């Protein structure tokens, strides 16, 4: 009986702890709601903040009404469907108060108190200020109301349950507005707010554990984007996507146009630039640049590499395939064409340890975003129907070891895993 009693007390204690931790910093909905006057200035600010957060990307289906929700977001635990953010009273946020909207951003709770799944990145949005939340709320409430009922999530048990989500939140979620760091400049603090908060860069650029939580110890140190199989490179490494040593104008240009000397954004980041960062104000682009360039950089020196030799048949096959399919654009020495086709020699996107993006680009093509600053970008066609796994592995192995590049081989298995997905 004593063992049963202790076990029951332990369960009750854990339940109480989880309950307490899930009510941390909870918004007070009983207080009188402040009036949010939808002035033209506030609506313009809210529209801008929605761009910064790239809200439409998840809350709009392809060809659907903007912000009406229904887009499926695949996760390792099933599919989560985005909600309707238009002011429809029954299916959208038409009956929500500013405080309830703020609570969703800040604490990850819906109007009825239900816990939200972190596919909605409230783990980042908790840093958003109440003033910015109110501006977003006012803007969304100004949109045409669209009646579109929520699509039920398709998550596996137990991930589909509120108790499981409560435990996850108790382990991995700490609500709290980002506090300015007084030893840093105002521009740095603004950049931190954008990158870590509404911009939610860590949602992709930070590794996740088996339960889908970001590893704070590896903040912005790179991670494979779940279910998309693109690698968001480390913003803390000069060998991946760190920009500490770049000219400031080049960082701004990359975020604004998708291209910069020696760099082109592809894959999911191309969508971010097209729909979000190209619309950021010059001041916010400068602030984000200041913050990104101040990130501590790991591995300041390129480590010595002791790589096994590439088998002769693979090396020969890779060189032949390069001459047949790649040389016209990227050059005999991997030098590329300035302003059109990126150089492959000395390109850190080529020599990164993680080869997922290289394989994805060859399989499915590489397309920079069309932006105001680069309206007609050059692209690379897909080779998924042209080259088999062995061919892609061979040509990428050649590229990673030619013209002074020193990176490991790509295997057929590496290619097959991404082709199969």
Short mmCIF file of C-alpha atoms in Angstrom, two decimals:
data_model
loop_
_atom_site.label_atom_id
_atom_site.label_comp_id
_atom_site.label_asym_id
_atom_site.label_seq_id
_atom_site.Cartn_x
_atom_site.Cartn_y
_atom_site.Cartn_z
CA UNK A 1 0.00 0.00 0.00
CA UNK A 2 2.84 2.38 0.82
CA UNK A 3 4.32 1.89 -2.67
CA UNK A 4 0.96 2.59 -4.27
CA UNK A 5 0.51 5.68 -2.11
CA UNK A 6 3.98 6.98 -2.99
CA UNK A 7 3.35 6.28 -6.68
CA UNK A 8 0.04 8.13 -6.51
CA UNK A 9 1.64 11.07 -4.74
CA UNK A 10 4.40 11.13 -7.36
CA UNK A 11 1.86 11.18 -10.19
CA UNK A 12 -0.17 13.90 -8.49
CA UNK A 13 2.99 15.89 -7.80
CA UNK A 14 4.06 15.63 -11.44
CA UNK A 15 0.59 16.62 -12.60
CA UNK A 16 0.63 19.63 -10.27
CA UNK A 17 4.07 20.64 -11.52
CA UNK A 18 3.05 20.34 -15.16
CA UNK A 19 -0.12 22.32 -14.45
CA UNK A 20 1.84 25.03 -12.66
CA UNK A 21 4.49 25.27 -15.36
CA UNK A 22 1.85 25.58 -18.06
CA UNK A 23 0.30 28.54 -16.28
CA UNK A 24 3.56 30.46 -16.01
CA UNK A 25 3.29 34.06 -17.08
CA UNK A 26 -0.31 33.49 -18.15
CA UNK A 27 -2.07 36.53 -19.57
CA UNK A 28 -4.74 38.02 -17.31
CA UNK A 29 -7.93 37.86 -19.37
CA UNK A 30 -10.10 39.11 -16.52
CA UNK A 31 -8.58 42.59 -16.57
CA UNK A 32 -10.39 45.26 -18.60
CA UNK A 33 -9.28 44.96 -22.21
CA UNK A 34 -7.40 48.00 -23.51
CA UNK A 35 -8.93 49.66 -26.52
CA UNK A 36 -6.96 48.99 -29.71
CA UNK A 37 -7.80 51.87 -32.04
CA UNK A 38 -7.31 50.73 -35.63
CA UNK A 39 -5.64 53.88 -36.90
CA UNK A 40 -4.06 53.88 -40.38
CA UNK A 41 -0.64 53.97 -38.73
CA UNK A 42 -1.40 50.96 -36.54
CA UNK A 43 -2.79 48.96 -39.46
CA UNK A 44 0.28 49.73 -41.56
CA UNK A 45 2.50 48.66 -38.69
CA UNK A 46 0.53 45.45 -38.24
CA UNK A 47 0.76 44.65 -41.95
CA UNK A 48 4.51 45.17 -41.79
CA UNK A 49 4.88 42.95 -38.71
CA UNK A 50 2.87 40.22 -40.45
CA UNK A 51 5.46 40.38 -43.24
CA UNK A 52 8.30 40.21 -40.74
CA UNK A 53 6.79 37.11 -39.16
CA UNK A 54 5.94 35.63 -42.57
CA UNK A 55 2.51 34.76 -41.17
CA UNK A 56 0.88 34.26 -44.57
CA UNK A 57 3.30 31.47 -45.47
CA UNK A 58 1.72 29.05 -43.01
CA UNK A 59 -1.76 30.53 -42.73
CA UNK A 60 -2.54 30.49 -46.46
CA UNK A 61 -3.14 27.46 -48.64
CA UNK A 62 -1.84 27.44 -52.18
CA UNK A 63 -4.29 29.52 -54.19
CA UNK A 64 -6.39 30.16 -51.07
CA UNK A 65 -7.57 33.30 -49.31
CA UNK A 66 -4.68 34.99 -47.50
CA UNK A 67 -4.60 34.22 -43.77
CA UNK A 68 -7.66 31.92 -43.93
CA UNK A 69 -5.60 28.96 -42.71
CA UNK A 70 -5.88 25.31 -43.66
CA UNK A 71 -2.32 24.72 -44.80
CA UNK A 72 -0.93 21.41 -43.61
CA UNK A 73 2.40 21.54 -41.79
CA UNK A 74 4.07 18.15 -41.78
CA UNK A 75 5.91 17.17 -38.61
CA UNK A 76 7.52 13.90 -37.45
CA UNK A 77 4.41 13.38 -35.30
CA UNK A 78 1.77 13.96 -37.98
CA UNK A 79 0.23 16.94 -39.73
CA UNK A 80 -0.81 20.18 -38.05
CA UNK A 81 -3.17 22.48 -39.95
CA UNK A 82 -2.92 26.25 -39.61
CA UNK A 83 -5.82 28.26 -38.25
CA UNK A 84 -7.98 30.96 -39.79
CA UNK A 85 -6.66 34.42 -38.89
CA UNK A 86 -9.34 36.42 -40.70
CA UNK A 87 -12.02 38.17 -38.59
CA UNK A 88 -14.76 35.64 -39.25
CA UNK A 89 -16.66 35.34 -35.96
CA UNK A 90 -17.26 31.58 -36.13
CA UNK A 91 -14.12 30.18 -37.80
CA UNK A 92 -11.55 32.95 -37.46
CA UNK A 93 -10.52 35.47 -34.81
CA UNK A 94 -13.59 37.71 -35.13
CA UNK A 95 -14.65 37.00 -31.55
CA UNK A 96 -11.14 37.19 -30.07
CA UNK A 97 -10.07 40.02 -27.81
CA UNK A 98 -6.63 41.66 -28.05
CA UNK A 99 -5.68 39.89 -24.79
CA UNK A 100 -6.66 36.48 -26.18
CA UNK A 101 -4.62 37.11 -29.31
CA UNK A 102 -1.67 38.18 -27.17
CA UNK A 103 -2.01 35.04 -25.07
CA UNK A 104 -1.80 32.88 -28.21
CA UNK A 105 1.47 34.53 -29.21
CA UNK A 106 2.93 34.84 -25.74
CA UNK A 107 1.75 31.66 -24.06
CA UNK A 108 0.64 29.34 -26.85
CA UNK A 109 -3.01 29.10 -25.80
CA UNK A 110 -6.11 29.44 -27.96
CA UNK A 111 -9.14 31.56 -27.09
CA UNK A 112 -10.71 28.67 -25.18
CA UNK A 113 -7.52 27.96 -23.22
CA UNK A 114 -6.54 24.94 -25.32
CA UNK A 115 -2.80 24.43 -25.65
CA UNK A 116 -1.48 25.12 -29.14
CA UNK A 117 1.01 22.92 -30.94
CA UNK A 118 4.48 24.45 -31.36
CA UNK A 119 4.28 24.08 -35.15
CA UNK A 120 2.87 27.54 -34.47
CA UNK A 121 6.18 28.96 -33.24
CA UNK A 122 5.00 30.55 -30.01
CA UNK A 123 8.30 29.40 -28.50
CA UNK A 124 9.73 32.33 -30.50
CA UNK A 125 6.66 34.56 -30.59
CA UNK A 126 6.57 34.70 -26.80
CA UNK A 127 9.24 37.39 -27.22
CA UNK A 128 6.85 39.63 -29.18
CA UNK A 129 5.83 42.75 -27.26
CA UNK A 130 2.21 43.46 -26.36
CA UNK A 131 2.31 46.59 -28.53
CA UNK A 132 3.37 44.59 -31.59
CA UNK A 133 0.78 41.92 -30.78
CA UNK A 134 -1.93 44.57 -30.70
CA UNK A 135 -0.77 45.96 -34.05
CA UNK A 136 -0.88 42.49 -35.60
CA UNK A 137 -4.32 41.94 -34.10
CA UNK A 138 -5.63 45.21 -35.51
CA UNK A 139 -4.28 44.41 -38.98
CA UNK A 140 -5.72 40.89 -39.06
CA UNK A 141 -9.07 42.21 -37.85
CA UNK A 142 -9.07 44.65 -40.79
CA UNK A 143 -8.93 41.85 -43.38
CA UNK A 144 -12.06 40.58 -45.16
CA UNK A 145 -13.73 37.91 -43.04
CA UNK A 146 -13.52 34.45 -44.61
CA UNK A 147 -15.57 31.54 -43.32
CA UNK A 148 -13.23 28.56 -43.38
CA UNK A 149 -13.52 25.99 -40.63
CA UNK A 150 -10.38 24.53 -39.12
CA UNK A 151 -9.08 21.27 -40.54
CA UNK A 152 -8.60 18.75 -37.72
CA UNK A 153 -4.97 17.96 -36.97
CA UNK A 154 -3.77 14.51 -37.98
CA UNK A 155 -1.33 13.67 -35.19
CA UNK A 156 -0.46 10.26 -33.82
CA UNK A 157 -1.32 9.32 -30.25
CA UNK A 158 -0.14 10.39 -27.68
CA UNK A 159 1.13 13.51 -29.44
CA UNK A 160 -2.48 14.38 -30.28
CA UNK A 161 -3.43 14.77 -26.60
CA UNK A 162 -3.43 17.89 -24.45
CA UNK A 163 -1.74 16.12 -21.48
CA UNK A 164 1.20 15.12 -23.70
CA UNK A 165 1.47 18.68 -24.98
CA UNK A 166 1.34 20.00 -21.40
CA UNK A 167 4.29 17.78 -20.46
CA UNK A 168 6.20 18.95 -23.56
CA UNK A 169 5.61 22.57 -22.61
CA UNK A 170 6.69 21.95 -19.03
CA UNK A 171 9.95 20.53 -20.34
CA UNK A 172 10.73 22.88 -23.19
CA UNK A 173 8.74 26.12 -23.11
CA UNK A 174 9.46 29.19 -21.03
CA UNK A 175 7.25 32.21 -21.84
CA UNK A 176 8.74 35.65 -21.55
CA UNK A 177 9.23 38.90 -23.45
CA UNK A 178 12.78 39.39 -24.67
CA UNK A 179 14.51 41.88 -22.40
CA UNK A 180 16.98 44.35 -23.95
CA UNK A 181 20.62 43.83 -23.06
CA UNK A 182 21.87 47.20 -21.77
CA UNK A 183 25.49 46.53 -22.72
CA UNK A 184 24.46 46.18 -26.37
CA UNK A 185 23.45 48.90 -28.81
CA UNK A 186 19.84 49.72 -29.65
CA UNK A 187 20.44 48.34 -33.14
CA UNK A 188 21.78 45.04 -31.77
CA UNK A 189 18.77 44.70 -29.46
CA UNK A 190 16.38 45.39 -32.32
CA UNK A 191 18.16 42.75 -34.37
CA UNK A 192 17.94 40.23 -31.53
CA UNK A 193 14.20 40.93 -31.25
CA UNK A 194 13.69 40.34 -34.97
CA UNK A 195 15.87 37.23 -35.28
CA UNK A 196 14.86 35.53 -32.04
CA UNK A 197 11.26 36.74 -31.89
CA UNK A 198 8.91 37.50 -34.74
CA UNK A 199 11.42 36.40 -37.40
CA UNK A 200 11.70 33.01 -35.58
CA UNK A 201 14.96 32.16 -37.35
CA UNK A 202 15.77 29.53 -34.74
CA UNK A 203 12.75 27.49 -35.86
CA UNK A 204 14.89 26.28 -38.76
CA UNK A 205 18.47 27.20 -37.90
CA UNK A 206 18.54 25.35 -34.56
CA UNK A 207 18.67 21.57 -34.19
CA UNK A 208 15.69 19.74 -32.69
CA UNK A 209 15.65 16.76 -30.37
CA UNK A 210 13.57 13.58 -30.70
CA UNK A 211 10.51 15.37 -29.28
CA UNK A 212 10.76 18.28 -31.69
CA UNK A 213 12.12 20.82 -29.24
CA UNK A 214 14.89 23.21 -30.25
CA UNK A 215 18.19 22.76 -28.46
CA UNK A 216 18.90 26.09 -26.79
CA UNK A 217 22.51 25.05 -26.25
CA UNK A 218 22.92 25.04 -30.04
CA UNK A 219 21.04 28.24 -30.74
CA UNK A 220 21.26 29.07 -34.48
CA UNK A 221 23.96 26.40 -34.89
CA UNK A 222 22.16 24.71 -37.78
CA UNK A 223 19.58 21.99 -38.10
CA UNK A 224 17.81 19.72 -40.56
CA UNK A 225 14.32 21.07 -41.22
CA UNK A 226 11.91 18.29 -40.22
CA UNK A 227 10.07 16.61 -43.11
CA UNK A 228 11.56 18.97 -45.70
CA UNK A 229 15.06 17.48 -45.61
CA UNK A 230 16.79 20.79 -46.23
CA UNK A 231 19.56 21.76 -43.85
CA UNK A 232 19.35 25.26 -42.36
CA UNK A 233 23.08 25.99 -42.00
CA UNK A 234 24.67 27.27 -38.84
CA UNK A 235 24.66 31.04 -38.45
CA UNK A 236 27.43 30.57 -35.88
CA UNK A 237 30.01 28.97 -38.19
CA UNK A 238 32.15 30.65 -40.85
CA UNK A 239 32.16 27.31 -42.67
CA UNK A 240 28.37 27.28 -43.05
CA UNK A 241 26.26 30.46 -42.95
CA UNK A 242 28.03 32.68 -40.45
CA UNK A 243 28.36 36.25 -41.73
CA UNK A 244 30.63 37.76 -39.07
CA UNK A 245 33.39 38.36 -41.61
CA UNK A 246 31.19 39.65 -44.42
CA UNK A 247 30.84 43.27 -45.51
CA UNK A 248 27.63 44.57 -43.95
CA UNK A 249 26.16 45.55 -47.31
CA UNK A 250 26.47 41.98 -48.55
CA UNK A 251 24.48 40.61 -45.61
CA UNK A 252 21.75 43.20 -46.18
CA UNK A 253 21.77 42.45 -49.90
CA UNK A 254 21.38 38.71 -49.33
CA UNK A 255 18.38 39.21 -47.03
CA UNK A 256 16.83 41.79 -49.33
CA UNK A 257 17.40 40.22 -52.75
CA UNK A 258 18.35 36.58 -52.18
CA UNK A 259 21.76 36.99 -53.80
CA UNK A 260 25.08 38.47 -52.75
CA UNK A 261 28.68 38.03 -53.84
CA UNK A 262 29.44 34.36 -53.26
CA UNK A 263 25.97 33.46 -51.95
CA UNK A 264 22.49 32.59 -53.20
CA UNK A 265 19.53 31.48 -51.08
CA UNK A 266 17.68 28.36 -52.20
CA UNK A 267 15.05 26.00 -50.84
CA UNK A 268 12.96 27.10 -47.84
CA UNK A 269 15.10 30.20 -47.30
CA UNK A 270 14.18 31.41 -50.78
CA UNK A 271 10.55 31.48 -49.67
CA UNK A 272 11.50 33.42 -46.53
CA UNK A 273 13.33 36.06 -48.57
CA UNK A 274 10.58 36.31 -51.19
CA UNK A 275 7.70 36.61 -48.74
CA UNK A 276 9.37 38.24 -45.76
CA UNK A 277 12.86 39.68 -45.55
CA UNK A 278 12.83 41.53 -48.89
CA UNK A 279 10.02 43.61 -47.40
CA UNK A 280 11.87 44.52 -44.19
CA UNK A 281 12.75 48.17 -43.71
CA UNK A 282 16.36 49.23 -44.26
CA UNK A 283 16.66 49.91 -40.53
CA UNK A 284 15.46 46.40 -39.63
CA UNK A 285 17.73 44.77 -42.22
CA UNK A 286 20.63 46.70 -40.72
CA UNK A 287 19.61 45.66 -37.20
CA UNK A 288 19.35 41.99 -38.13
CA UNK A 289 22.75 42.25 -39.81
CA UNK A 290 24.28 43.76 -36.67
CA UNK A 291 22.91 40.93 -34.54
CA UNK A 292 23.91 38.15 -36.95
CA UNK A 293 27.42 39.51 -37.37
CA UNK A 294 27.84 39.65 -33.59
CA UNK A 295 26.97 35.99 -33.06
CA UNK A 296 29.87 34.01 -31.56
CA UNK A 297 31.53 32.01 -34.31
CA UNK A 298 32.80 28.47 -33.79
CA UNK A 299 35.74 26.81 -35.58
CA UNK A 300 37.49 30.02 -36.53
CA UNK A 301 40.09 28.04 -38.47
CA UNK A 302 39.33 25.48 -41.14
CA UNK A 303 40.18 22.13 -39.57
CA UNK A 304 42.75 19.92 -41.24
CA UNK A 305 41.07 17.16 -43.21
CA UNK A 306 42.35 13.64 -43.56
CA UNK A 307 39.93 12.27 -46.12
CA UNK A 308 40.04 8.83 -47.69
CA UNK A 309 40.85 8.91 -51.42
CA UNK A 310 37.94 8.80 -53.82
CA UNK A 311 37.85 5.53 -55.79
CA UNK A 312 39.21 6.07 -59.29
CA UNK A 313 36.03 4.93 -61.03
CA UNK A 314 33.91 7.34 -58.97
CA UNK A 315 36.31 10.22 -59.58
CA UNK A 316 36.36 9.56 -63.32
CA UNK A 317 32.59 9.20 -63.52
CA UNK A 318 32.05 12.39 -61.51
CA UNK A 319 34.39 14.40 -63.76
CA UNK A 320 32.64 13.11 -66.88
CA UNK A 321 29.21 13.99 -65.53
CA UNK A 322 30.41 17.45 -64.54
CA UNK A 323 31.73 18.08 -68.05
CA UNK A 324 28.45 16.90 -69.56
CA UNK A 325 25.91 18.63 -67.31
CA UNK A 326 27.58 21.37 -65.26
CA UNK A 327 30.57 22.92 -66.98
CA UNK A 328 28.60 25.26 -69.26
CA UNK A 329 27.26 27.22 -66.30
CA UNK A 330 29.73 26.62 -63.48
CA UNK A 331 32.94 26.63 -65.54
CA UNK A 332 35.80 24.23 -66.10
CA UNK A 333 37.45 25.38 -62.88
CA UNK A 334 34.25 25.75 -60.89
CA UNK A 335 34.53 29.53 -61.22
CA UNK A 336 30.89 30.15 -62.15
CA UNK A 337 29.63 33.33 -63.81
CA UNK A 338 29.39 36.47 -61.69
CA UNK A 339 25.81 37.59 -61.26
CA UNK A 340 24.38 34.44 -62.79
CA UNK A 341 25.79 31.06 -61.78
CA UNK A 342 27.54 30.57 -58.45
CA UNK A 343 31.15 29.51 -58.23
CA UNK A 344 31.64 26.02 -56.83
CA UNK A 345 35.34 26.39 -56.06
CA UNK A 346 35.73 27.57 -52.46
CA UNK A 347 31.96 27.66 -51.96
CA UNK A 348 31.12 26.77 -48.38
CA UNK A 349 27.66 25.57 -49.42
CA UNK A 350 29.54 22.93 -51.42
CA UNK A 351 31.98 21.91 -48.70
CA UNK A 352 29.64 21.85 -45.66
CA UNK A 353 29.68 18.58 -43.77
CA UNK A 354 25.94 18.20 -44.23
CA UNK A 355 25.27 17.45 -47.92
CA UNK A 356 21.45 17.51 -47.85
CA UNK A 357 21.15 20.85 -49.66
CA UNK A 358 23.54 19.80 -52.43
CA UNK A 359 21.57 16.62 -53.07
CA UNK A 360 18.25 18.47 -52.93
CA UNK A 361 19.48 21.06 -55.42
CA UNK A 362 20.66 18.49 -57.96
CA UNK A 363 17.54 16.37 -57.56
CA UNK A 364 14.92 19.10 -57.56
CA UNK A 365 16.66 22.14 -58.98
CA UNK A 366 17.93 25.32 -57.40
CA UNK A 367 15.85 28.47 -57.59
CA UNK A 368 16.67 31.80 -56.03
CA UNK A 369 13.64 33.94 -55.12
CA UNK A 370 12.30 36.56 -57.48
CA UNK A 371 12.62 39.81 -55.55
CA UNK A 372 12.40 43.51 -56.30
CA UNK A 373 16.19 43.67 -56.24
CA UNK A 374 16.64 40.54 -58.36
CA UNK A 375 13.43 40.14 -60.37
CA UNK A 376 14.74 37.61 -62.89
CA UNK A 377 16.99 35.21 -61.00
CA UNK A 378 18.93 32.47 -62.73
CA UNK A 379 17.98 28.95 -61.76
CA UNK A 380 19.22 25.40 -62.04
CA UNK A 381 17.04 22.66 -63.59
CA UNK A 382 16.23 19.46 -61.72
CA UNK A 383 18.12 16.28 -62.56
CA UNK A 384 15.87 13.87 -60.69
CA UNK A 385 14.89 12.14 -63.96
CA UNK A 386 18.28 12.53 -65.63
CA UNK A 387 20.79 11.21 -63.10
CA UNK A 388 20.54 8.13 -60.89
CA UNK A 389 21.75 7.94 -57.30
CA UNK A 390 25.23 6.77 -58.28
CA UNK A 391 25.57 9.58 -60.84
CA UNK A 392 24.57 12.30 -58.36
CA UNK A 393 26.85 10.89 -55.69
CA UNK A 394 29.75 10.81 -58.16
CA UNK A 395 29.34 14.33 -59.52
CA UNK A 396 28.89 15.83 -56.07
CA UNK A 397 31.91 13.95 -54.78
CA UNK A 398 33.88 15.39 -57.71
CA UNK A 399 32.69 18.94 -56.98
CA UNK A 400 33.51 18.61 -53.27
CA UNK A 401 37.09 17.52 -53.99
CA UNK A 402 38.01 19.58 -57.08
CA UNK A 403 39.64 23.03 -57.46
CA UNK A 404 40.99 23.07 -53.93
CA UNK A 405 37.76 21.98 -52.25
CA UNK A 406 38.40 19.53 -49.42
CA UNK A 407 35.22 17.78 -48.39
CA UNK A 408 34.11 14.21 -47.94
CA UNK A 409 32.42 12.02 -50.51
CA UNK A 410 28.67 11.87 -51.10
CA UNK A 411 27.36 8.32 -51.09
CA UNK A 412 24.56 6.68 -53.05
CA UNK A 413 22.78 6.15 -49.74
CA UNK A 414 22.91 9.90 -49.04
CA UNK A 415 21.15 10.53 -52.35
CA UNK A 416 18.68 7.69 -52.04
CA UNK A 417 17.47 8.81 -48.62
CA UNK A 418 16.52 12.23 -49.99
CA UNK A 419 15.16 10.94 -53.29
CA UNK A 420 12.89 8.55 -51.41
CA UNK A 421 11.51 11.39 -49.32
#
